[in-house]
Coordinates of C-alpha atoms in Angstrom, one line a residue:
Chain A
M1 CA -62.4 57.7 105.4
K2 CA -65.4 60.0 105.6
K3 CA -65.2 63.0 107.8
L4 CA -66.5 62.1 111.3
K5 CA -68.3 64.3 113.7
R6 CA -66.5 64.9 117.0
S7 CA -68.8 62.6 118.9
A8 CA -68.1 59.6 116.6
R9 CA -64.4 60.5 116.5
L10 CA -64.2 60.4 120.3
V11 CA -65.7 56.9 120.3
E12 CA -63.4 55.8 117.5
M13 CA -60.2 57.2 119.0
T14 CA -61.0 55.8 122.5
Q15 CA -61.2 52.3 121.2
Y16 CA -58.2 52.8 118.9
L17 CA -56.0 54.0 121.9
L18 CA -57.3 51.3 124.3
I19 CA -56.3 48.4 122.1
R20 CA -52.8 49.9 121.3
P21 CA -51.2 50.6 124.7
H22 CA -47.5 51.7 124.8
T23 CA -47.7 52.6 121.1
L24 CA -46.8 56.0 119.9
I25 CA -49.5 57.2 117.4
P26 CA -48.6 60.3 115.3
L27 CA -51.4 62.9 115.3
T28 CA -51.3 62.7 111.5
T29 CA -52.6 59.1 111.8
F30 CA -55.7 60.4 113.4
A31 CA -55.9 63.5 111.2
D32 CA -55.7 61.4 108.1
R33 CA -58.0 58.7 109.4
Y34 CA -60.8 61.1 110.2
N35 CA -60.0 63.8 107.6
S36 CA -59.8 66.3 110.4
A37 CA -57.5 69.2 111.4
K38 CA -54.7 68.4 113.9
S39 CA -56.1 71.1 116.2
S40 CA -59.4 69.2 116.4
I41 CA -57.6 66.0 117.1
S42 CA -55.7 67.7 119.9
E43 CA -58.9 68.9 121.4
D44 CA -60.3 65.4 121.2
L45 CA -57.3 63.9 122.9
A46 CA -57.6 66.5 125.8
I47 CA -61.1 65.2 126.4
I48 CA -60.0 61.5 126.3
K49 CA -57.0 62.3 128.5
E50 CA -59.2 63.8 131.2
V51 CA -61.6 60.9 131.3
F52 CA -58.9 58.3 131.3
E53 CA -57.2 60.0 134.2
E54 CA -60.5 60.4 136.2
E55 CA -61.5 56.8 135.5
G56 CA -58.1 55.5 136.6
L57 CA -57.5 53.9 133.2
G58 CA -54.1 55.4 132.7
E59 CA -52.2 58.2 131.1
L60 CA -52.3 59.7 127.7
Q61 CA -48.8 61.0 127.0
T62 CA -48.3 63.5 124.3
L63 CA -44.9 64.0 122.7
A64 CA -44.5 67.3 120.7
G65 CA -42.4 67.7 117.6
A66 CA -42.1 66.0 114.2
A67 CA -41.5 62.5 115.7
G68 CA -44.3 63.2 118.3
G69 CA -47.7 61.8 118.9
V70 CA -49.8 60.4 121.6
Q71 CA -49.4 57.2 123.6
Y72 CA -51.7 55.4 126.0
I73 CA -49.9 54.1 129.2
P74 CA -52.2 51.9 131.2
K75 CA -51.9 52.8 134.9
V76 CA -53.8 51.8 138.0
T77 CA -54.3 54.3 140.7
A78 CA -52.8 53.4 144.1
A79 CA -56.2 53.5 145.7
G80 CA -57.7 51.3 142.9
A81 CA -54.8 48.8 143.2
L82 CA -55.2 48.5 147.0
Q83 CA -58.9 48.0 146.8
F84 CA -58.6 45.3 144.2
I85 CA -55.8 43.5 146.1
H86 CA -57.8 43.6 149.4
Q87 CA -60.7 42.0 147.6
L88 CA -58.4 39.3 146.2
C89 CA -56.8 38.7 149.7
R90 CA -60.3 38.1 151.1
Q91 CA -61.0 35.6 148.3
L92 CA -57.7 33.8 148.9
E93 CA -58.4 33.4 152.6
Q94 CA -61.4 31.1 152.0
P95 CA -60.5 28.0 154.1
E96 CA -61.5 25.5 151.4
R97 CA -58.5 26.7 149.3
I98 CA -56.0 24.9 151.5
L99 CA -54.3 22.1 149.6
P100 CA -51.9 19.4 150.8
G101 CA -48.4 20.8 151.4
G102 CA -49.6 24.3 152.4
Y103 CA -50.5 25.4 148.8
L104 CA -53.5 27.4 148.0
Y105 CA -56.0 26.5 145.3
M106 CA -56.1 29.5 143.0
S107 CA -57.1 28.1 139.6
D108 CA -60.6 29.4 139.9
I109 CA -59.3 33.0 140.4
L110 CA -56.7 32.6 137.7
G111 CA -59.5 31.3 135.4
Q112 CA -61.4 34.6 135.4
P113 CA -60.3 36.9 132.5
M114 CA -61.6 40.1 134.3
I115 CA -59.4 39.4 137.3
L116 CA -56.4 38.5 135.1
N117 CA -56.8 41.7 133.2
E118 CA -56.7 43.7 136.4
I119 CA -53.6 41.9 137.6
G120 CA -52.0 42.4 134.2
K121 CA -52.7 46.1 134.5
L122 CA -51.2 46.2 137.9
F123 CA -48.0 44.7 136.7
A124 CA -48.0 46.9 133.6
S125 CA -48.3 49.9 135.8
V126 CA -45.4 49.1 138.0
F127 CA -43.1 48.0 135.1
A128 CA -44.3 50.7 132.7
K129 CA -41.0 52.7 132.8
R130 CA -38.6 49.7 132.5
D131 CA -37.1 49.0 129.1
I132 CA -38.4 45.5 128.3
D133 CA -38.4 43.5 125.1
I134 CA -40.4 40.4 126.1
V135 CA -42.4 38.8 129.0
M136 CA -41.3 35.4 130.1
T137 CA -43.1 32.8 132.2
V138 CA -42.9 29.0 132.9
E139 CA -45.9 26.7 132.2
T140 CA -48.6 26.4 133.4
K141 CA -50.3 28.7 135.8
G142 CA -48.2 31.7 135.1
I143 CA -49.2 31.8 131.4
P144 CA -52.4 33.8 131.6
L145 CA -50.8 36.3 134.0
A146 CA -47.9 36.8 131.6
Y147 CA -50.2 37.4 128.7
A148 CA -52.4 39.8 130.6
T149 CA -49.3 41.8 131.6
A150 CA -47.9 41.7 128.0
T151 CA -51.2 42.9 126.5
Y152 CA -51.0 46.1 128.6
L153 CA -47.3 46.6 127.9
N154 CA -47.7 45.7 124.2
L155 CA -45.0 43.1 124.3
P156 CA -44.6 39.5 123.1
V157 CA -44.6 36.5 125.5
V158 CA -42.2 33.5 125.7
I159 CA -43.2 30.4 127.6
V160 CA -40.5 28.2 129.2
R161 CA -41.5 24.5 129.1
R162 CA -41.0 22.1 132.0
D163 CA -40.4 19.3 129.6
S164 CA -37.1 18.5 127.8
K165 CA -39.0 16.7 125.0
V166 CA -40.1 19.9 123.3
T167 CA -40.2 19.5 119.5
E168 CA -39.3 23.0 118.6
G169 CA -35.9 22.6 117.0
S170 CA -32.7 23.2 119.0
V171 CA -33.5 23.6 122.7
V172 CA -31.6 25.0 125.7
S173 CA -32.4 23.0 128.9
I174 CA -31.2 23.6 132.4
N175 CA -31.8 21.8 135.7
Y176 CA -33.0 23.6 138.7
V177 CA -34.1 22.8 142.3
S178 CA -37.7 23.5 143.0
G179 CA -37.7 25.1 146.4
S180 CA -40.8 23.4 147.7
N181 CA -39.8 19.8 147.3
K182 CA -36.1 20.0 146.7
R183 CA -36.5 17.8 143.6
I184 CA -34.2 18.5 140.6
Q185 CA -36.3 19.5 137.6
T186 CA -35.7 20.5 134.1
M187 CA -36.9 23.5 132.1
S188 CA -36.3 24.2 128.4
L189 CA -36.6 27.0 125.9
A190 CA -36.3 26.7 122.1
R191 CA -33.2 28.5 120.9
R192 CA -35.3 30.4 118.4
A193 CA -37.9 31.5 120.9
L194 CA -35.7 34.3 122.4
K195 CA -33.3 36.7 120.7
E196 CA -29.9 37.0 122.4
E197 CA -29.5 40.0 124.7
S198 CA -33.2 40.4 125.2
R199 CA -34.4 42.5 128.1
V200 CA -36.9 40.2 130.0
L201 CA -39.7 40.7 132.5
I202 CA -40.4 37.4 134.4
I203 CA -44.0 36.8 135.6
D204 CA -45.2 33.9 137.6
D205 CA -48.1 32.9 139.8
F206 CA -46.4 31.7 143.0
M207 CA -43.0 32.1 144.6
R208 CA -41.9 30.2 147.7
V209 CA -38.0 30.1 147.9
G210 CA -37.7 31.3 144.3
G211 CA -36.1 28.2 142.8
T212 CA -38.3 28.3 139.7
I213 CA -37.6 32.0 139.1
Q214 CA -33.9 31.5 139.7
G215 CA -34.1 28.7 137.2
M216 CA -35.5 31.1 134.6
M217 CA -32.8 33.5 135.4
D218 CA -30.1 30.9 134.8
L219 CA -31.8 29.9 131.6
L220 CA -31.7 33.6 130.5
Q221 CA -28.0 33.7 131.0
E222 CA -27.7 31.0 128.2
F223 CA -29.4 33.5 125.9
K224 CA -27.2 36.4 127.2
A225 CA -30.5 38.0 128.2
T226 CA -31.0 40.4 131.1
V227 CA -33.7 40.3 133.7
E228 CA -35.4 43.8 133.9
G229 CA -38.0 42.8 136.5
V230 CA -39.7 39.9 138.3
G231 CA -43.4 40.0 139.1
V232 CA -45.2 37.3 141.1
F233 CA -48.9 37.1 141.9
V234 CA -48.6 35.5 145.4
E235 CA -45.5 35.0 147.5
S236 CA -45.2 32.7 150.4
G237 CA -44.4 34.4 153.7
E238 CA -43.1 31.3 155.4
V239 CA -39.7 31.7 153.8
E240 CA -37.2 34.0 155.5
E241 CA -34.7 34.2 152.7
H242 CA -35.5 34.1 149.0
L243 CA -33.1 33.1 146.2
V244 CA -34.4 36.1 144.3
E245 CA -34.1 39.5 146.0
D246 CA -35.6 42.0 143.6
Y247 CA -39.2 41.1 142.8
I248 CA -42.7 42.5 143.1
S249 CA -45.5 40.5 144.6
L250 CA -49.1 41.5 144.6
A251 CA -50.1 39.4 147.7
K252 CA -48.3 37.6 150.5
L253 CA -49.5 34.4 152.1
S254 CA -48.6 35.1 155.7
V255 CA -50.3 32.2 157.4
V256 CA -51.5 28.8 156.1
D257 CA -52.5 26.5 158.9
P258 CA -54.0 23.2 157.5
K259 CA -55.0 22.2 161.1
S260 CA -57.0 25.2 162.1
R261 CA -57.8 25.8 158.4
Q262 CA -56.7 29.4 158.8
I263 CA -55.3 31.4 156.0
K264 CA -54.0 35.0 156.1
V265 CA -53.2 36.9 153.0
V266 CA -51.8 40.4 153.0
P267 CA -50.8 42.9 150.2
G268 CA -47.4 42.2 148.7
T269 CA -44.3 44.2 148.0
Y270 CA -46.1 46.0 145.2
F271 CA -47.4 48.4 147.8
K272 CA -43.9 49.4 148.9
E273 CA -43.0 50.5 145.5
S274 CA -42.6 54.3 145.4
E275 CA -43.5 54.2 141.7
I276 CA -47.0 53.2 142.7
R277 CA -47.3 55.7 145.4
G278 CA -46.5 58.4 142.8
E279 CA -43.3 59.5 144.6
Chain B
M1 CA -70.5 61.2 140.1
K2 CA -70.5 64.6 138.7
K3 CA -72.6 65.4 135.6
L4 CA -70.5 64.7 132.5
K5 CA -70.7 66.5 129.1
R6 CA -71.7 64.3 126.2
S7 CA -68.2 64.2 124.8
A8 CA -66.7 62.9 128.1
R9 CA -69.7 60.5 128.5
L10 CA -69.0 59.0 125.1
V11 CA -65.4 58.3 126.0
E12 CA -66.4 56.8 129.3
M13 CA -69.2 54.7 128.0
T14 CA -67.0 53.4 125.1
Q15 CA -64.4 52.0 127.5
Y16 CA -67.0 50.8 129.9
L17 CA -68.7 48.7 127.2
L18 CA -65.5 47.4 125.6
I19 CA -64.2 45.9 128.8
R20 CA -67.6 44.2 129.5
P21 CA -68.5 42.2 126.5
H22 CA -71.6 39.9 126.6
T23 CA -72.8 41.7 129.8
L24 CA -76.2 43.3 129.9
I25 CA -75.9 46.8 131.3
P26 CA -79.2 48.4 132.3
L27 CA -79.6 52.0 131.0
T28 CA -80.1 53.1 134.6
T29 CA -76.5 52.1 135.3
F30 CA -75.3 54.7 132.9
A31 CA -78.0 57.3 133.8
D32 CA -77.0 57.0 137.5
R33 CA -73.3 56.9 136.7
Y34 CA -73.4 60.1 134.7
N35 CA -76.4 61.8 136.4
S36 CA -78.0 62.0 133.0
A37 CA -81.5 61.4 131.5
K38 CA -82.1 58.0 129.9
S39 CA -83.0 59.7 126.7
S40 CA -79.5 61.3 126.5
I41 CA -77.9 57.9 127.3
S42 CA -79.9 56.3 124.4
E43 CA -78.6 59.0 122.0
D44 CA -75.1 58.3 123.2
L45 CA -75.5 54.6 122.6
A46 CA -76.8 55.2 119.1
I47 CA -73.6 57.1 118.3
I48 CA -71.4 54.3 119.8
K49 CA -73.4 51.6 118.0
E50 CA -72.8 53.2 114.7
V51 CA -69.1 53.6 115.2
F52 CA -68.7 50.0 116.5
E53 CA -70.5 48.7 113.5
E54 CA -68.6 50.8 111.0
E55 CA -65.3 49.9 112.6
G56 CA -66.1 46.2 112.7
L57 CA -65.8 46.0 116.5
G58 CA -69.1 44.3 116.9
E59 CA -72.7 44.9 117.8
L60 CA -74.4 46.9 120.5
Q61 CA -77.6 45.1 121.2
T62 CA -80.4 47.0 123.0
L63 CA -83.1 45.1 124.9
A64 CA -86.2 47.1 125.7
G65 CA -88.3 46.8 128.8
A66 CA -87.8 46.7 132.6
A67 CA -85.2 44.0 132.4
G68 CA -83.6 45.6 129.4
G69 CA -80.4 47.4 128.7
V70 CA -77.5 47.3 126.3
Q71 CA -74.9 44.7 125.6
Y72 CA -71.7 44.7 123.6
I73 CA -71.2 41.6 121.4
P74 CA -67.7 41.5 119.9
K75 CA -68.0 40.5 116.2
V76 CA -65.5 40.4 113.4
T77 CA -66.8 41.2 109.9
A78 CA -66.4 38.4 107.3
A79 CA -64.1 40.6 105.2
G80 CA -62.0 41.5 108.3
A81 CA -61.7 37.9 109.3
L82 CA -60.6 36.7 105.9
Q83 CA -58.0 39.4 105.5
F84 CA -56.6 38.6 109.0
I85 CA -56.5 34.9 108.2
H86 CA -54.8 35.4 104.8
Q87 CA -52.1 37.3 106.5
L88 CA -51.7 34.6 109.1
C89 CA -51.5 31.9 106.4
R90 CA -48.7 33.8 104.6
Q91 CA -46.8 33.9 108.0
L92 CA -47.4 30.2 108.6
E93 CA -46.0 29.3 105.2
Q94 CA -42.5 30.6 106.0
P95 CA -40.3 27.6 105.2
E96 CA -38.2 27.9 108.4
R97 CA -41.2 26.9 110.4
I98 CA -41.0 23.3 109.5
L99 CA -40.2 21.1 112.5
P100 CA -39.3 17.4 112.7
G101 CA -42.5 15.3 112.3
G102 CA -44.2 17.7 109.9
Y103 CA -45.2 20.1 112.7
L104 CA -45.0 23.9 112.3
Y105 CA -43.3 26.2 114.7
M106 CA -46.0 28.6 115.8
S107 CA -44.9 29.8 119.2
D108 CA -43.7 33.2 118.0
I109 CA -47.2 33.9 116.5
L110 CA -49.0 32.6 119.6
G111 CA -46.7 34.8 121.7
Q112 CA -48.1 38.1 120.3
P113 CA -51.0 39.4 122.3
M114 CA -52.4 41.5 119.4
I115 CA -52.7 38.4 117.2
L116 CA -54.2 36.4 120.0
N117 CA -56.8 39.0 120.7
E118 CA -57.8 39.0 117.0
I119 CA -58.0 35.1 117.1
G120 CA -60.0 35.3 120.3
K121 CA -62.4 37.8 118.7
L122 CA -62.9 35.4 115.7
F123 CA -63.8 32.5 118.0
A124 CA -66.0 34.8 120.1
S125 CA -67.8 35.9 116.9
V126 CA -68.5 32.4 115.7
F127 CA -69.6 31.0 119.1
A128 CA -71.4 34.2 120.2
K129 CA -74.9 32.6 120.0
R130 CA -74.0 29.3 121.7
D131 CA -75.0 28.9 125.3
I132 CA -71.7 28.4 127.0
D133 CA -70.6 28.4 130.7
I134 CA -66.9 28.0 130.4
V135 CA -64.0 27.7 128.0
M136 CA -61.7 24.6 128.3
T137 CA -58.2 23.9 126.9
V138 CA -55.3 21.6 127.6
E139 CA -51.8 22.8 128.5
T140 CA -49.7 24.4 127.0
K141 CA -50.1 26.2 123.7
G142 CA -53.9 26.3 123.7
I143 CA -53.9 28.4 126.9
P144 CA -53.5 31.9 125.5
L145 CA -56.0 31.1 122.8
A146 CA -58.6 30.0 125.3
Y147 CA -58.1 33.1 127.5
A148 CA -58.3 35.4 124.5
T149 CA -61.6 33.8 123.4
A150 CA -63.0 33.8 127.0
T151 CA -62.2 37.5 127.4
Y152 CA -64.4 38.4 124.4
L153 CA -67.1 36.0 125.6
N154 CA -66.9 37.1 129.2
L155 CA -66.5 33.5 130.4
P156 CA -64.1 31.7 132.8
V157 CA -61.4 29.3 131.6
V158 CA -60.5 25.9 132.9
I159 CA -57.1 24.3 132.0
V160 CA -56.7 20.5 131.7
R161 CA -53.3 19.3 132.8
R162 CA -51.2 16.7 131.0
D163 CA -49.9 15.6 134.3
S164 CA -51.5 13.2 136.8
K165 CA -49.5 14.6 139.7
V166 CA -51.6 17.7 140.0
T167 CA -51.8 18.9 143.6
E168 CA -55.3 20.4 143.4
G169 CA -57.2 18.0 145.6
S170 CA -59.3 15.2 144.2
V171 CA -58.5 14.8 140.5
V172 CA -60.2 13.1 137.5
S173 CA -57.7 11.5 135.1
I174 CA -58.3 9.8 131.8
N175 CA -56.0 8.1 129.3
Y176 CA -56.1 9.1 125.7
V177 CA -54.2 8.2 122.5
S178 CA -52.5 11.2 121.0
G179 CA -53.2 10.9 117.2
S180 CA -49.8 11.9 116.1
N181 CA -47.5 9.4 117.9
K182 CA -50.1 6.8 119.0
R183 CA -48.7 7.0 122.6
I184 CA -51.1 6.6 125.5
Q185 CA -51.1 9.8 127.5
T186 CA -52.9 11.1 130.6
M187 CA -54.8 14.2 131.2
S188 CA -56.3 15.4 134.4
L189 CA -58.7 17.9 135.8
A190 CA -59.3 18.8 139.5
R191 CA -62.8 17.8 140.5
R192 CA -63.5 21.3 141.9
A193 CA -62.3 23.0 138.7
L194 CA -65.6 22.3 136.8
K195 CA -69.2 22.2 137.9
E196 CA -71.2 19.2 136.9
E197 CA -73.4 19.7 133.8
S198 CA -71.4 22.7 132.6
R199 CA -71.7 23.7 128.9
V200 CA -68.2 23.8 127.5
L201 CA -66.4 25.4 124.6
I202 CA -63.1 23.6 123.8
I203 CA -60.3 25.6 122.3
D204 CA -56.9 24.3 121.2
D205 CA -54.0 25.4 119.0
F206 CA -53.6 22.4 116.7
M207 CA -55.6 19.3 115.6
R208 CA -54.3 16.4 113.6
V209 CA -56.5 13.3 114.1
G210 CA -58.3 14.9 117.1
G211 CA -57.1 12.5 119.8
T212 CA -56.4 15.3 122.3
I213 CA -59.8 16.9 121.8
Q214 CA -61.5 13.6 121.9
G215 CA -59.7 13.1 125.3
M216 CA -61.1 16.3 126.6
M217 CA -64.5 15.3 125.5
D218 CA -64.1 12.0 127.3
L219 CA -63.0 13.8 130.4
L220 CA -66.0 16.1 130.2
Q221 CA -68.3 13.1 130.4
E222 CA -66.8 12.4 133.8
F223 CA -68.2 15.8 134.8
K224 CA -71.6 15.2 133.1
A225 CA -70.7 18.2 131.0
T226 CA -71.7 18.9 127.4
V227 CA -69.5 20.2 124.6
E228 CA -71.1 23.2 123.0
G229 CA -68.4 23.9 120.5
V230 CA -64.8 23.1 119.4
G231 CA -62.4 25.7 118.0
V232 CA -58.9 25.0 116.8
F233 CA -56.4 27.5 115.5
V234 CA -54.8 25.3 112.9
E235 CA -55.9 21.8 111.6
S236 CA -53.8 19.4 109.7
G237 CA -55.0 18.6 106.2
E238 CA -53.1 15.3 105.9
V239 CA -55.8 13.4 107.8
E240 CA -58.8 12.1 106.0
E241 CA -60.9 11.3 108.9
H242 CA -61.0 13.1 112.2
L243 CA -62.2 11.7 115.6
V244 CA -64.0 15.0 116.1
E245 CA -66.6 15.9 113.4
D246 CA -68.0 19.2 114.6
Y247 CA -65.2 21.8 114.9
I248 CA -64.2 25.2 113.6
S249 CA -60.7 25.8 112.4
L250 CA -59.2 29.1 111.4
A251 CA -56.5 27.7 109.1
K252 CA -55.7 24.4 107.5
L253 CA -52.2 23.1 106.9
S254 CA -52.7 21.5 103.5
V255 CA -49.1 20.7 102.5
V256 CA -46.0 20.3 104.7
D257 CA -43.1 18.9 102.7
P258 CA -39.9 18.8 104.8
K259 CA -37.9 17.8 101.7
S260 CA -38.8 20.7 99.4
R261 CA -39.5 22.9 102.5
Q262 CA -42.8 23.8 101.1
I263 CA -45.8 24.7 103.3
K264 CA -49.3 25.5 102.1
V265 CA -51.8 27.0 104.6
V266 CA -55.4 27.8 103.6
P267 CA -58.3 29.3 105.5
G268 CA -60.1 26.7 107.7
T269 CA -63.7 25.6 108.2
Y270 CA -64.5 29.0 109.9
F271 CA -65.2 30.4 106.5
K272 CA -67.8 27.8 105.7
E273 CA -69.9 28.8 108.7
S274 CA -73.0 30.5 107.6
E275 CA -73.1 32.5 110.8
I276 CA -70.0 34.3 109.6
R277 CA -71.3 35.0 106.2
G278 CA -74.3 36.6 107.8
E279 CA -76.8 34.2 106.4

């Protein structure tokens, strides 16, 4: 590659880092790529690091030594996260969202890539330090949330199907009780879709009692896999006791009154996490 | 905001543009943001434009005049697209992918955000000039492809459900014949999920005869919506005549022989599009 000026190099490196989160890039990669001295690359990275931190894009972590390099860790600031969630809460409180059974219509919100990317970044921030191999969700509405999170964590995604007729070779199916209607349902995962002993982050859009997430956990046992974290977009506040104890929610539906058409949504457990508050 | 040096401004503007594709940004936005003269901003944009074009990231289009500004249009180069698809074709030809019924196991590929982003960019390149309001897909495997495409086009996504028991208020359901097994199936969309007269881009993972896509088109008629484009990841080559004529596929499954365990995958109609070849 031809020798680039600092200005062009900064543009190039910025995009290169942004599309490769959680990936260690040796300084020699940049030095070779731009035909530049490592000292110049280090100076460039210092400039990028400062802007990323000021803009709340995340951290640039540099590791010294032969196996060293630089890696971009997407992080949302506590203030940025709270502001975003407050806006979302106001949107979720629009009375026309009330559906039969006390559910909320959220498909329009979950259909906006810009919002999803922000949610993905929030989950990627809070789970950044966990040792995770793969992100798991169950069809349908959790899928875009899982991909958005996985993008910022640079991890693959596996989708559990609610169907036992999946034509993907040998399949593991389990029955679970959906908390909301107490019906017995089935979820399945192709044997080849998940390596044994994987460390898994579960992401879903909504949690009431936690039956669906408990189902995913049971399914994971069949793969000798471990759950390293659970993230839900919205949790229902009407339930006193959850089947799942250790989870992170972004928002909590504290009141849904179909009669008075009143909805109250407050920030979730995310904002109790000390990791977020920088402690 | 405090006055930034050119170097910091370049990093800042690069990330700002990358996360806002297909969005017209007035130069005054940048001038105010960085407390800089418009002439400096124009010089910065010229540098960014050159790097984006050299790196095959896409175009920076500048519109002059009072209503003018700059907009980032993600574009893949023809050479970049062909190289990417050739790699994918080799991956898809792995014999262990053959599933009963002549299907291919693709969930591992569609579980990788980096690959999905590249596919999304390919679709966003070829449909960049169409006038589209929303991207539509049907659950399940098309969902991540639709979101990846929508992200680069800066458009919302709507997901058609294969279930008529959707609890999203008033729902429009239609029956369709899935081409592969000739079974009559149902697909549904909440009335409020799509505005009437929307211009829609349909994205799906696989097309054999095209029954599912034809179903989505029939459903769109119920919303007085128009189809502005159809993109499929892989099409089956064993079918002579498709229900859908005007579509763009990235790859074509030309041979799947479960006996000899032979698979042949070739680049799809994408590479016949003159828009791609820059004509």
